[in-house]
XYZ file of C-alpha atoms in Angstrom:
672
model
C -51.310 -68.062 5.281
C -52.016 -71.653 4.146
C -52.716 -75.238 5.229
C -52.634 -78.556 3.381
C -54.070 -82.068 3.389
C -55.291 -83.522 6.701
C -58.823 -84.411 5.619
C -59.007 -81.292 3.497
C -59.376 -81.706 -0.249
C -57.087 -78.800 -1.136
C -54.512 -76.445 0.284
C -56.041 -74.053 2.786
C -55.254 -70.495 3.796
C -54.661 -69.193 7.313
C -53.604 -65.839 8.762
C -51.854 -63.229 10.827
C -49.505 -63.963 13.661
C -47.535 -60.754 13.167
C -46.801 -58.109 15.771
C -48.457 -54.787 14.965
C -51.835 -53.160 14.446
C -54.421 -55.947 13.930
C -56.376 -55.900 10.695
C -59.897 -54.499 10.771
C -62.989 -56.676 10.476
C -63.658 -55.284 6.996
C -60.135 -56.172 5.875
C -60.549 -59.723 7.145
C -63.852 -60.079 5.301
C -62.156 -58.864 2.128
C -59.495 -61.505 2.695
C -62.184 -64.214 2.873
C -63.509 -63.032 -0.487
C -60.049 -63.284 -2.015
C -59.433 -66.701 -0.468
C -62.581 -68.110 -1.974
C -61.803 -66.560 -5.350
C -58.246 -67.952 -5.410
C -59.065 -71.414 -4.073
C -57.819 -71.074 -0.492
C -60.058 -72.023 2.397
C -58.701 -71.529 5.930
C -58.095 -68.516 8.164
C -56.057 -68.554 11.376
C -56.990 -65.796 13.788
C -53.795 -65.052 15.749
C -53.055 -61.307 15.915
C -50.312 -61.009 18.523
C -51.523 -57.584 19.653
C -55.120 -58.670 20.307
C -54.678 -58.557 24.072
C -57.273 -61.277 24.791
C -55.450 -63.580 22.383
C -52.124 -63.330 24.217
C -51.543 -60.983 27.150
C -54.950 -61.384 28.816
C -55.811 -64.811 27.445
C -57.801 -65.758 30.576
C -60.373 -63.003 30.087
C -63.619 -63.896 28.381
C -64.880 -61.766 25.528
C -67.480 -59.122 26.257
C -70.824 -59.280 24.485
C -69.667 -56.592 22.039
C -66.400 -58.428 21.312
C -68.263 -61.715 21.013
C -70.601 -60.187 18.444
C -67.625 -59.046 16.353
C -66.028 -62.490 16.423
C -69.313 -64.200 15.583
C -69.722 -61.853 12.625
C -66.221 -62.700 11.470
C -66.718 -66.458 11.873
C -70.021 -66.216 10.006
C -68.368 -64.240 7.178
C -65.671 -66.909 6.886
C -68.312 -69.635 6.574
C -70.124 -67.659 3.872
C -66.967 -67.845 1.749
C -66.247 -71.501 2.579
C -63.299 -70.498 4.742
C -62.465 -72.535 7.854
C -61.965 -70.173 10.825
C -59.248 -71.289 13.279
C -59.159 -69.434 16.585
C -55.659 -69.336 18.109
C -54.741 -68.520 21.689
C -51.267 -67.887 23.197
C -51.206 -68.533 26.965
C -47.465 -69.158 27.173
C -46.421 -65.770 28.552
C -47.577 -66.526 32.113
C -49.503 -69.790 32.355
C -48.697 -72.169 35.217
C -49.075 -75.532 33.497
C -49.443 -77.510 36.735
C -52.267 -75.378 38.124
C -55.694 -76.957 37.388
C -57.338 -73.522 37.656
C -55.148 -72.223 34.835
C -56.060 -75.161 32.613
C -59.719 -74.670 33.502
C -59.476 -70.994 32.531
C -58.020 -71.982 29.168
C -60.795 -74.517 28.565
C -63.435 -71.983 29.624
C -62.071 -69.391 27.168
C -62.083 -71.808 24.220
C -65.500 -73.145 25.159
C -66.799 -69.590 24.927
C -65.332 -69.272 21.419
C -67.077 -72.557 20.547
C -70.395 -70.857 21.254
C -69.508 -68.281 18.584
C -69.633 -71.016 15.957
C -65.882 -71.777 15.832
C -64.893 -75.434 15.392
C -61.140 -75.254 14.799
C -58.447 -74.097 17.228
C -54.728 -73.507 17.704
C -52.642 -73.433 20.871
C -49.465 -71.361 20.424
C -46.357 -71.469 22.619
C -44.036 -69.433 20.367
C -41.834 -66.525 21.441
C -41.937 -67.217 25.194
C -39.402 -67.853 27.958
C -38.400 -71.503 28.374
C -37.681 -71.403 32.106
C -40.443 -73.093 34.129
C -41.661 -71.804 37.475
C -40.863 -73.895 40.605
C -44.364 -75.418 40.703
C -44.089 -76.634 37.102
C -40.585 -77.998 37.693
C -41.992 -80.194 40.456
C -44.860 -81.441 38.301
C -43.154 -81.957 34.914
C -39.834 -83.402 33.861
C -39.431 -80.868 31.054
C -40.988 -77.830 29.401
C -42.116 -80.030 26.508
C -43.958 -82.408 28.865
C -45.779 -79.442 30.446
C -46.913 -78.037 27.091
C -47.973 -81.414 25.721
C -49.967 -82.262 28.857
C -52.032 -79.070 28.688
C -52.443 -79.285 24.909
C -53.761 -82.852 25.090
C -56.217 -81.878 27.833
C -57.548 -78.952 25.809
C -57.743 -81.049 22.619
C -59.836 -83.695 24.388
C -61.963 -81.074 26.144
C -62.904 -79.696 22.713
C -63.831 -83.255 21.648
C -60.845 -83.623 19.357
C -61.766 -81.117 16.639
C -60.894 -81.941 13.044
C -58.395 -79.088 12.907
C -56.265 -78.391 15.981
C -52.809 -76.798 15.702
C -49.939 -76.688 18.195
C -47.033 -74.243 17.858
C -43.950 -75.441 19.755
C -41.491 -73.094 21.413
C -38.728 -74.607 19.268
C -40.562 -73.956 16.022
C -37.555 -73.893 13.673
C -34.326 -75.829 13.219
C -32.222 -72.897 14.475
C -33.902 -73.163 17.903
C -33.263 -76.907 18.298
C -30.515 -78.128 20.648
C -28.223 -79.528 19.433
C -30.104 -80.139 16.169
C -33.498 -81.265 14.875
C -32.755 -84.982 14.899
C -31.357 -84.876 18.460
C -33.770 -82.349 19.992
C -35.143 -83.755 23.264
C -37.891 -81.111 23.153
C -39.131 -82.101 19.682
C -38.851 -85.824 20.392
C -41.058 -85.382 23.476
C -43.592 -83.356 21.489
C -43.644 -85.936 18.705
C -43.983 -88.872 21.070
C -46.461 -87.494 23.633
C -48.722 -85.168 21.612
C -51.952 -86.854 20.526
C -51.878 -87.875 16.847
C -54.859 -85.681 15.949
C -52.894 -82.513 16.769
C -50.957 -80.854 13.939
C -47.624 -79.141 14.668
C -46.463 -75.813 13.238
C -42.920 -75.392 11.860
C -41.224 -72.369 10.191
C -38.351 -74.266 8.554
C -34.584 -73.922 9.042
C -34.932 -70.433 10.567
C -37.626 -68.101 11.875
C -37.581 -66.478 8.434
C -36.424 -69.248 6.125
C -34.852 -68.386 2.800
C -35.427 -71.932 1.566
C -37.384 -74.917 2.842
C -36.150 -78.173 1.362
C -37.874 -81.535 1.038
C -35.027 -83.143 2.989
C -35.462 -80.785 5.955
C -39.189 -81.522 6.113
C -38.599 -85.255 5.951
C -36.173 -84.944 8.867
C -38.522 -83.015 11.140
C -41.434 -85.280 10.159
C -39.530 -88.279 11.484
C -38.926 -86.542 14.807
C -42.507 -85.236 15.165
C -43.959 -88.552 13.957
C -46.249 -86.665 11.607
C -45.903 -84.218 8.706
C -45.707 -80.628 9.966
C -47.815 -77.621 9.039
C -45.453 -74.944 7.699
C -46.001 -71.518 9.239
C -44.045 -69.472 6.706
C -42.585 -66.050 7.559
C -41.207 -65.311 4.087
C -43.474 -62.259 3.688
C -43.627 -61.178 7.344
C -42.192 -57.684 7.882
C -43.010 -56.952 11.522
C -39.306 -57.079 12.452
C -38.275 -54.142 10.227
C -40.557 -51.105 9.744
C -38.608 -50.001 6.648
C -39.099 -53.199 4.652
C -42.047 -54.511 2.682
C -42.135 -57.773 0.745
C -43.863 -57.785 -2.623
C -41.949 -60.636 -4.219
C -43.437 -64.039 -5.080
C -43.748 -67.098 -2.878
C -40.553 -68.972 -3.786
C -37.753 -71.312 -2.734
C -40.329 -73.848 -1.560
C -40.380 -76.716 -4.088
C -43.836 -77.983 -4.978
C -42.581 -81.473 -4.086
C -43.238 -80.350 -0.501
C -47.008 -80.393 -0.993
C -47.653 -84.128 -0.453
C -45.200 -84.150 2.492
C -47.036 -81.512 4.546
C -50.228 -81.375 6.561
C -50.513 -77.712 5.754
C -48.898 -74.366 4.970
C -49.541 -71.080 6.739
C -47.984 -67.782 5.801
C -47.473 -64.794 8.050
C -48.078 -61.713 5.896
C -46.878 -58.122 5.807
C -48.365 -56.056 8.638
C -50.203 -53.843 6.135
C -53.229 -55.544 4.604
C -53.297 -54.372 0.973
C -49.660 -55.161 0.016
C -50.353 -58.838 0.779
C -52.209 -59.156 -2.508
C -49.024 -60.449 -4.166
C -47.961 -62.720 -1.289
C -51.318 -64.491 -1.033
C -51.992 -64.554 -4.773
C -48.643 -66.216 -5.582
C -49.112 -68.618 -2.685
C -52.459 -69.646 -4.143
C -50.760 -70.264 -7.484
C -48.150 -72.415 -5.729
C -50.888 -74.386 -4.011
C -52.514 -75.199 -7.355
C -49.266 -76.598 -8.699
C -49.096 -80.330 -9.244
C -45.399 -80.718 -8.430
C -44.552 -81.578 -12.025
C -47.493 -83.955 -12.529
C -50.172 -82.422 -14.743
C -53.781 -83.573 -14.789
C -55.448 -83.262 -18.158
C -59.211 -82.777 -18.412
C -61.503 -84.304 -21.019
C -61.127 -81.284 -23.283
C -57.352 -81.566 -23.175
C -56.653 -78.511 -20.949
C -54.060 -78.681 -18.194
C -55.572 -78.641 -14.714
C -52.270 -77.856 -13.043
C -48.687 -76.979 -13.873
C -45.212 -76.600 -12.483
C -44.834 -73.471 -10.363
C -42.744 -70.619 -11.787
C -42.258 -67.752 -9.263
C -41.804 -65.025 -11.887
C -44.828 -66.122 -13.890
C -46.862 -66.275 -10.691
C -45.669 -62.784 -9.789
C -46.726 -61.309 -13.131
C -50.121 -62.973 -12.826
C -50.580 -61.474 -9.363
C -49.448 -58.011 -10.460
C -51.858 -57.989 -13.401
C -54.749 -58.724 -11.042
C -53.454 -56.177 -8.515
C -53.329 -53.524 -11.233
C -57.078 -53.943 -11.633
C -57.538 -53.387 -7.887
C -55.565 -50.132 -8.124
C -58.118 -48.893 -10.648
C -61.047 -49.516 -8.307
C -61.879 -46.269 -6.532
C -62.943 -46.330 -2.884
C -66.472 -45.248 -2.020
C -66.544 -42.425 0.551
C -68.679 -44.467 2.966
C -66.562 -47.585 2.545
C -69.623 -49.580 1.503
C -68.314 -50.545 -1.891
C -66.095 -49.679 -4.833
C -66.667 -48.007 -8.146
C -64.452 -48.884 -11.092
C -62.630 -46.285 -13.111
C -60.715 -47.093 -16.243
C -56.951 -46.893 -15.818
C -56.569 -45.600 -19.364
C -58.253 -42.308 -18.542
C -55.871 -39.382 -18.219
C -57.919 -36.855 -16.320
C -56.497 -33.449 -15.421
C -56.760 -32.656 -11.755
C -58.594 -29.402 -12.561
C -62.285 -29.625 -13.484
C -63.065 -26.068 -14.582
C -63.000 -24.884 -18.183
C -59.660 -23.096 -17.960
C -57.413 -23.843 -20.945
C -53.843 -22.510 -20.794
C -52.308 -20.788 -23.792
C -49.285 -22.152 -25.672
C -47.044 -19.818 -23.646
C -48.357 -21.025 -20.268
C -47.728 -24.170 -18.266
C -49.958 -27.059 -19.346
C -52.430 -28.489 -16.863
C -51.132 -31.380 -14.810
C -52.368 -34.716 -16.118
C -52.354 -37.808 -13.912
C -50.700 -40.671 -15.756
C -52.265 -44.132 -15.377
C -50.462 -46.807 -13.391
C -48.967 -49.579 -15.545
C -47.940 -53.207 -15.072
C -44.322 -52.058 -15.519
C -44.762 -49.710 -12.536
C -45.994 -52.523 -10.307
C -43.215 -54.817 -11.507
C -40.695 -52.126 -10.541
C -42.412 -51.690 -7.165
C -42.171 -55.431 -6.514
C -38.489 -55.541 -7.478
C -37.662 -52.660 -5.128
C -39.477 -54.404 -2.249
C -38.823 -58.032 -3.064
C -38.022 -60.644 -0.397
C -36.097 -60.809 2.900
C -32.997 -62.424 1.418
C -32.858 -60.897 -2.045
C -33.520 -57.777 -4.073
C -35.396 -57.854 -7.343
C -33.454 -57.549 -10.638
C -33.952 -53.779 -11.025
C -32.930 -53.028 -7.438
C -29.813 -55.161 -7.821
C -28.908 -53.418 -11.090
C -29.280 -49.988 -9.473
C -26.998 -50.985 -6.604
C -24.431 -52.429 -9.006
C -24.404 -49.274 -11.120
C -24.176 -46.941 -8.125
C -21.326 -49.003 -6.682
C -19.420 -48.798 -9.971
C -20.090 -45.085 -10.469
C -18.951 -44.317 -6.939
C -15.801 -46.397 -7.296
C -14.882 -44.958 -10.688
C -15.515 -41.306 -10.030
C -15.247 -39.129 -13.116
C -12.104 -37.095 -12.452
C -8.624 -36.437 -13.708
C -7.391 -39.828 -12.498
C -9.652 -41.883 -14.774
C -9.616 -42.792 -18.447
C -13.162 -44.189 -18.613
C -15.095 -40.932 -19.005
C -17.303 -42.187 -21.839
C -18.308 -45.394 -20.041
C -18.857 -43.468 -16.816
C -21.219 -40.972 -18.443
C -23.137 -43.724 -20.240
C -23.643 -45.678 -17.042
C -24.510 -42.500 -15.132
C -27.181 -41.766 -17.735
C -28.548 -45.308 -17.363
C -28.659 -44.903 -13.575
C -30.414 -41.569 -13.999
C -33.079 -43.234 -16.164
C -33.685 -45.926 -13.556
C -34.047 -43.274 -10.848
C -36.513 -41.386 -13.031
C -38.562 -44.576 -13.440
C -38.816 -44.897 -9.651
C -40.024 -41.303 -9.309
C -42.498 -41.839 -12.144
C -43.795 -44.979 -10.436
C -44.208 -42.996 -7.203
C -46.179 -40.259 -8.958
C -48.469 -42.728 -10.711
C -49.115 -44.655 -7.508
C -49.897 -41.400 -5.729
C -52.626 -40.675 -8.274
C -54.144 -44.178 -8.351
C -57.923 -44.236 -7.705
C -57.683 -46.810 -4.904
C -56.469 -44.692 -2.004
C -56.713 -47.553 0.496
C -53.908 -49.438 -1.249
C -51.908 -46.225 -1.595
C -52.127 -45.444 2.125
C -50.684 -48.866 3.014
C -47.818 -48.343 0.549
C -47.150 -44.634 0.914
C -44.511 -44.602 3.674
C -42.490 -47.227 1.825
C -42.643 -45.665 -1.635
C -41.967 -42.206 -0.197
C -38.865 -43.552 1.555
C -37.507 -45.295 -1.540
C -38.190 -42.240 -3.710
C -36.232 -40.076 -1.277
C -33.335 -42.545 -1.148
C -33.198 -42.849 -4.933
C -33.308 -39.066 -5.318
C -30.342 -38.670 -2.974
C -28.403 -41.331 -4.887
C -29.193 -39.576 -8.164
C -28.000 -36.241 -6.757
C -24.792 -37.896 -5.547
C -24.045 -39.329 -8.998
C -24.769 -35.966 -10.587
C -22.294 -34.316 -8.211
C -19.661 -36.904 -9.154
C -20.215 -35.956 -12.781
C -19.768 -32.261 -12.079
C -23.429 -31.282 -12.020
C -24.878 -29.378 -9.078
C -27.757 -31.195 -7.336
C -30.822 -29.308 -6.032
C -30.092 -27.454 -2.761
C -32.327 -29.864 -0.790
C -30.272 -32.851 -1.969
C -26.739 -31.544 -1.437
C -24.649 -34.199 0.305
C -22.132 -32.652 2.693
C -20.958 -32.826 6.298
C -24.063 -30.974 7.538
C -27.004 -32.564 5.704
C -30.699 -32.003 6.202
C -32.397 -34.679 8.376
C -33.585 -36.547 5.281
C -29.957 -36.988 4.209
C -29.388 -39.743 6.782
C -31.740 -42.521 7.840
C -32.381 -44.926 10.661
C -32.710 -42.709 13.749
C -31.403 -44.083 17.031
C -31.797 -47.683 15.845
C -29.581 -46.910 12.851
C -26.954 -45.349 15.111
C -26.894 -48.463 17.294
C -26.567 -50.764 14.284
C -23.679 -48.775 12.786
C -21.768 -49.155 16.064
C -22.156 -52.937 16.178
C -19.385 -55.160 14.785
C -21.892 -57.101 12.656
C -23.125 -54.006 10.795
C -23.124 -54.690 7.081
C -22.319 -58.387 7.400
C -25.793 -59.350 6.219
C -26.231 -56.734 3.520
C -28.047 -58.306 0.563
C -25.723 -56.442 -1.830
C -22.110 -57.387 -1.202
C -19.592 -57.080 -4.040
C -17.203 -58.750 -4.184
C -18.018 -61.540 -1.718
C -15.560 -62.341 1.024
C -13.220 -65.084 -0.149
C -10.583 -65.055 2.581
C -10.285 -64.953 6.348
C -8.860 -61.690 7.691
C -7.635 -60.667 11.120
C -7.655 -57.081 12.365
C -5.540 -56.577 15.481
C -3.259 -54.053 17.252
C 0.174 -53.549 15.742
C 3.111 -55.083 17.625
C 6.871 -54.336 17.350
C 7.259 -57.550 15.330
C 4.949 -56.101 12.663
C 7.133 -53.052 11.947
C 9.299 -54.696 9.222
C 6.179 -55.848 7.365
C 4.548 -52.424 7.713
C 7.641 -50.757 6.246
C 7.866 -53.353 3.455
C 4.220 -52.794 2.492
C 4.693 -49.011 2.590
C 7.808 -49.140 0.402
C 6.106 -51.460 -2.084
C 3.086 -49.189 -2.396
C 5.170 -46.001 -2.636
C 7.040 -47.456 -5.603
C 3.734 -47.431 -7.498
C 3.447 -43.639 -7.354
C 7.123 -42.863 -8.244
C 6.874 -39.652 -6.175
C 9.067 -38.403 -3.360
C 6.554 -36.029 -1.717
C 7.233 -35.887 2.041
C 4.245 -36.774 4.246
C 3.723 -36.470 7.995
C 2.140 -39.895 7.817
C 5.475 -41.390 6.717
C 6.908 -40.583 10.149
C 3.876 -42.232 11.745
C 4.524 -45.395 9.748
C 8.310 -45.646 10.169
C 8.116 -45.182 13.929
C 9.396 -41.621 14.294
C 5.937 -40.751 15.648
C 3.886 -42.971 17.937
C 0.218 -43.481 17.086
C -2.352 -42.433 19.656
C -3.744 -45.050 22.039
C -5.719 -47.830 20.238
C -5.038 -46.133 16.898
C -2.521 -48.626 15.492
C -4.260 -51.513 13.742
C -2.975 -53.965 11.161
C -4.830 -56.400 8.947
C -3.523 -59.771 7.804
C -4.634 -62.755 5.751
C -3.084 -66.176 5.154
C -0.273 -64.553 3.116
C 0.651 -62.094 5.851
C 0.137 -58.408 6.561
C -2.053 -56.760 3.913
C -3.033 -53.415 5.409
C -2.736 -50.982 8.297
C -4.263 -47.822 9.728
C -2.328 -45.605 12.170
C -3.625 -42.309 13.555
C -2.705 -39.292 15.660
C -5.480 -37.568 17.585
C -3.670 -34.206 17.376
C -1.842 -33.782 14.067
C -0.471 -30.337 14.988
C 1.700 -31.922 17.676
C 3.673 -33.679 14.937
C 4.223 -30.594 12.786
C 7.514 -28.731 12.954
C 5.980 -25.914 10.971
C 2.549 -24.860 9.825
C 2.166 -27.286 6.946
C -1.622 -26.952 6.635
C -4.032 -24.035 7.146
C -5.418 -23.514 10.637
C -8.943 -23.537 9.250
C -8.421 -27.054 7.900
C -6.838 -28.337 11.112
C -9.728 -26.894 13.103
C -12.176 -29.059 11.159
C -9.813 -32.033 10.690
C -7.458 -32.059 13.706
C -6.490 -35.751 13.472
C -4.187 -37.504 11.011
C -4.495 -41.077 9.746
C -2.017 -43.062 7.650
C -3.642 -45.962 5.851
C -2.453 -48.490 3.285
C -4.206 -51.520 1.775
C -2.492 -54.129 -0.403
C -4.035 -54.520 -3.891
C -4.495 -58.275 -3.357
C -7.382 -57.465 -0.976
C -10.611 -58.155 -2.942
C -13.047 -57.599 -0.085
C -13.776 -53.894 0.457
C -15.883 -54.581 3.562
C -12.808 -55.782 5.480
C -10.841 -52.633 4.652
C -13.881 -50.590 5.582
C -13.999 -52.337 8.957
C -10.314 -51.563 9.584
C -10.650 -47.853 8.819
C -14.033 -47.494 10.547
C -12.591 -48.926 13.754
C -9.850 -46.285 13.861
C -12.356 -43.541 13.005
C -14.553 -44.687 15.909
C -11.611 -44.490 18.333
C -10.768 -40.968 17.149
C -14.376 -39.892 17.549
C -14.543 -41.296 21.083
C -11.374 -39.387 21.946
C -13.141 -36.133 21.057
C -11.789 -35.512 17.570
C -14.070 -33.617 15.193
C -12.430 -34.803 11.981
C -9.534 -36.676 10.387
C -7.435 -36.261 7.238
C -5.106 -38.546 5.295
C -2.186 -37.607 3.040
C -1.563 -39.224 -0.334
C 0.773 -38.670 -3.245
C -1.241 -37.751 -6.326
C 0.380 -40.624 -8.209
C -1.179 -43.138 -5.818
C -4.258 -43.457 -8.037
C -5.091 -46.991 -6.952
C -5.355 -46.100 -3.269
C -7.249 -42.884 -3.936
C -9.836 -44.677 -6.044
C -10.067 -47.547 -3.562
C -10.868 -45.171 -0.699
C -13.482 -43.401 -2.810
C -15.120 -46.783 -3.335
C -15.335 -47.322 0.426
C -17.205 -44.044 0.802
C -15.623 -43.227 4.175
C -13.373 -40.368 3.005
C -13.638 -37.628 0.403
C -11.068 -35.374 -1.265
C -10.504 -32.140 0.663
C -10.131 -28.872 -1.197
C -7.280 -27.083 0.562
C -5.505 -23.987 -0.751
C -1.723 -23.839 -0.954
C -0.855 -27.543 -0.823
C 2.566 -28.576 -2.053
C 2.548 -30.022 -5.580
C 1.764 -33.724 -5.837
C -0.159 -33.862 -2.539
C -3.798 -34.960 -2.180
C -5.714 -34.831 1.109
C -8.752 -36.958 1.895
C -10.780 -36.677 5.071
C -14.070 -36.831 6.899
C -15.741 -35.119 9.804
C -16.491 -37.273 12.851
């Protein structure tokens, strides 16, 4: 949402290019008020789902639509905000057809009559293959786009602000790289110098934008770019919201840019933090402070966390502003009031339940909210701490195998307190006077409250406490016990699932190969098995031993080994039908009905990366499931504490409670 320099005297603000429900006229007017208040002064109108902006770009606006746009443009001017109208004809325009170019000029000329003086031509997110007619007329896609853009720019009499969004709008899209991109070199060379060019940075959603990367693209484009930043855009994931500060963009960028735009969250109200911190960044002086006559600093270095706290303090005030029923205005209510929901004169006795009292929202609540919904590439400190604690508690389950009971209970209590703080934050937000903000946040905070509650119940069950019936985690959970729907199912089946998790402990430090077992691997498999069995000092006979030493053949595609630079470091072998390998009834029929398959698995202790072991085991589990198996079990000697605890950490298997097992035997399993 921002733009810099050009002939502007300060950094300007622009707006939405996200995919989703467009913001209402009232929301846009409220944005103009905030822009003026925070020192931002430009608005880019580019809602991707406004069908006359993109899909039906040729169609002129009706008189009713024109009136709405004129009202919006007028409101922007009232708040000293420059209104930029953007159009995206790239889906189906024929660049070589004069009638198409005329239609584009006619559409923008109509918008000129509404009072608009600044424009943007966007060619992002489109196919790069030209039609036969355009291939005959232009030597490249870049030449076609530049030709039409220059014509439109001159038709509009070279407006002071005119933006062009290239199809290759980030370094990741450039072939082979930015400095050698024929597309960008053509754009830089042929596009008229009065046209500014949009750029998102190294990626579509850039974690960092460095000074060096901007200097490189500036040389190719022959002008400083206008950054169109997607750091707070959330239209690609309906379960994520970004309430962290504008960061990882050094203020040294400011004099090297023609502007900065930011694509916001789809929901209007949560963008308070994104735009507020951006405005603070814009006021920074990149380490050079101006001092006024009275000695006060007129600018300062930008600190993301300080900017975030400043934004949250102002947002807290907005939460205390109640909505008027007719939407015509707002009436303030003090946050410090603790009003009971009931308004009659009933007063309960000392033996009765007290009346419910709505607690006021605090700055700590909003800080927690921001840290739970931080930024695309990182969690906030509290969220990261919760994940770290849950990971440790899960991997060090309080049971007879562990000697860290005191530490476990202390950390479980700490995790419980953090979960309670999330629920408390949810309750306070739910009772905030400003319902408009709440409605934009509700789906997100409801989802995180549910997830935290399930995690809390899981930890309680590990500690021997029974969770509420609605939060019991078992093989047949309620629908709220698993998330993601069909999209989640697809993602879990893809080989890249989990590779980009923001929380990965420990990080991968080696290169591993998972492949089918060959006859040459057998000596190494036996050596690894013998080495690991010596740890337990037990002689309990397992069916899985016969699977490992070759007496039994694994089922098809169920014999995988894992190796690193030192050699073989793990394996997973499985039988689809375990009963076929039993000479006698070693396990109850009821257990074998639920867990008919057997898997033998072993991982060397030198493996630090749990995700690799998880991939190995998950692959075998997927094969068993595809073969029709309903469940799988593994056998372990009770003395094999390291392996048992390691598998608990992975979360793929759990200890099975089976009556009548031989002494020293532990079974783990999972339903498929």
